[in-house]
Amino acid sequence: MKLWIARDEETAYCRLFTSKPNMRYSAHYEKFTWTNGKPNDGIQLDMNDFPEVTFENSPMEVELVIKK
């Protein structure tokens, strides 16, 4: 299953999306964020688990593999 990880500008976390997100400016937060337009999509992940993901190289495509 293909997923996407993106890190918002100046935040302490990444988010996991089910479809490729796009960058947009959030006037509420006064910074750029990633969104795919789906409500409640973007599961929050600890940034320490994905240090290679930065705001500049986001979004990154990842693959979810279920091991038996």
mmCIF file of C-alpha atoms in Angstrom:
data_model
loop_
_atom_site.group_PDB
_atom_site.id
_atom_site.type_symbol
_atom_site.label_atom_id
_atom_site.label_comp_id
_atom_site.label_asym_id
_atom_site.label_seq_id
_atom_site.Cartn_x
_atom_site.Cartn_y
_atom_site.Cartn_z
ATOM 1 C CA MET A 1 0.000 0.000 0.000
ATOM 2 C CA LYS A 2 1.425 3.372 -1.010
ATOM 3 C CA LEU A 3 1.268 6.198 1.529
ATOM 4 C CA TRP A 4 2.840 9.642 1.853
ATOM 5 C CA ILE A 5 4.770 11.236 4.742
ATOM 6 C CA ALA A 6 5.118 15.011 4.968
ATOM 7 C CA ARG A 7 6.503 17.390 7.580
ATOM 8 C CA ASP A 8 4.838 20.754 8.080
ATOM 9 C CA GLU A 9 6.904 23.892 8.341
ATOM 10 C CA GLU A 10 8.310 24.448 11.869
ATOM 11 C CA THR A 11 6.532 21.570 13.606
ATOM 12 C CA ALA A 12 7.601 18.702 15.821
ATOM 13 C CA TYR A 13 5.846 15.994 13.868
ATOM 14 C CA CYS A 14 5.259 14.395 10.468
ATOM 15 C CA ARG A 15 1.930 13.263 9.105
ATOM 16 C CA LEU A 16 1.029 10.130 7.177
ATOM 17 C CA PHE A 17 -1.459 10.534 4.311
ATOM 18 C CA THR A 18 -3.398 8.012 2.211
ATOM 19 C CA SER A 19 -2.946 10.118 -0.946
ATOM 20 C CA LYS A 20 -0.304 12.609 -2.052
ATOM 21 C CA PRO A 21 -0.767 15.885 -0.170
ATOM 22 C CA ASN A 22 -0.282 19.400 -1.528
ATOM 23 C CA MET A 23 1.298 22.347 0.257
ATOM 24 C CA ARG A 24 -0.922 25.250 1.251
ATOM 25 C CA TYR A 25 -0.606 28.317 3.445
ATOM 26 C CA SER A 26 -2.654 28.127 6.640
ATOM 27 C CA ALA A 27 -3.702 31.597 7.774
ATOM 28 C CA HIS A 28 -4.878 30.074 11.062
ATOM 29 C CA TYR A 29 -1.416 28.690 11.892
ATOM 30 C CA GLU A 30 0.453 31.352 9.870
ATOM 31 C CA LYS A 31 2.650 28.771 8.143
ATOM 32 C CA PHE A 32 2.699 26.305 5.273
ATOM 33 C CA THR A 33 1.145 22.895 5.863
ATOM 34 C CA TRP A 34 0.478 19.751 3.834
ATOM 35 C CA THR A 35 -3.054 18.591 3.073
ATOM 36 C CA ASN A 36 -4.756 16.221 0.660
ATOM 37 C CA GLY A 37 -8.198 17.751 1.170
ATOM 38 C CA LYS A 38 -9.613 14.709 2.929
ATOM 39 C CA PRO A 39 -11.069 15.394 6.379
ATOM 40 C CA ASN A 40 -9.264 13.642 9.242
ATOM 41 C CA ASP A 41 -6.506 12.343 6.963
ATOM 42 C CA GLY A 42 -2.940 12.875 8.063
ATOM 43 C CA ILE A 43 -2.086 10.643 11.011
ATOM 44 C CA GLN A 44 0.429 12.367 13.271
ATOM 45 C CA LEU A 45 3.811 10.618 13.593
ATOM 46 C CA ASP A 46 6.767 11.351 15.856
ATOM 47 C CA MET A 47 9.410 13.210 13.841
ATOM 48 C CA ASN A 48 12.188 11.276 15.613
ATOM 49 C CA ASP A 49 10.975 8.132 13.839
ATOM 50 C CA PHE A 50 11.533 9.767 10.410
ATOM 51 C CA PRO A 51 14.505 12.165 10.676
ATOM 52 C CA GLU A 52 15.106 11.975 6.910
ATOM 53 C CA VAL A 53 11.749 13.647 6.188
ATOM 54 C CA THR A 54 12.073 17.427 6.076
ATOM 55 C CA PHE A 55 9.744 20.209 5.016
ATOM 56 C CA GLU A 56 11.948 20.775 1.973
ATOM 57 C CA ASN A 57 11.829 17.160 0.696
ATOM 58 C CA SER A 58 8.178 16.500 1.602
ATOM 59 C CA PRO A 59 6.053 14.721 0.664
ATOM 60 C CA MET A 60 7.869 11.385 0.513
ATOM 61 C CA GLU A 61 6.182 8.288 -0.857
ATOM 62 C CA VAL A 62 6.388 5.257 1.454
ATOM 63 C CA GLU A 63 5.066 1.734 1.280
ATOM 64 C CA LEU A 64 3.240 -0.068 4.064
ATOM 65 C CA VAL A 65 4.118 -3.764 4.218
ATOM 66 C CA ILE A 66 2.282 -6.215 6.463
ATOM 67 C CA LYS A 67 4.544 -9.051 7.539
ATOM 68 C CA LYS A 68 3.123 -12.383 8.532
#
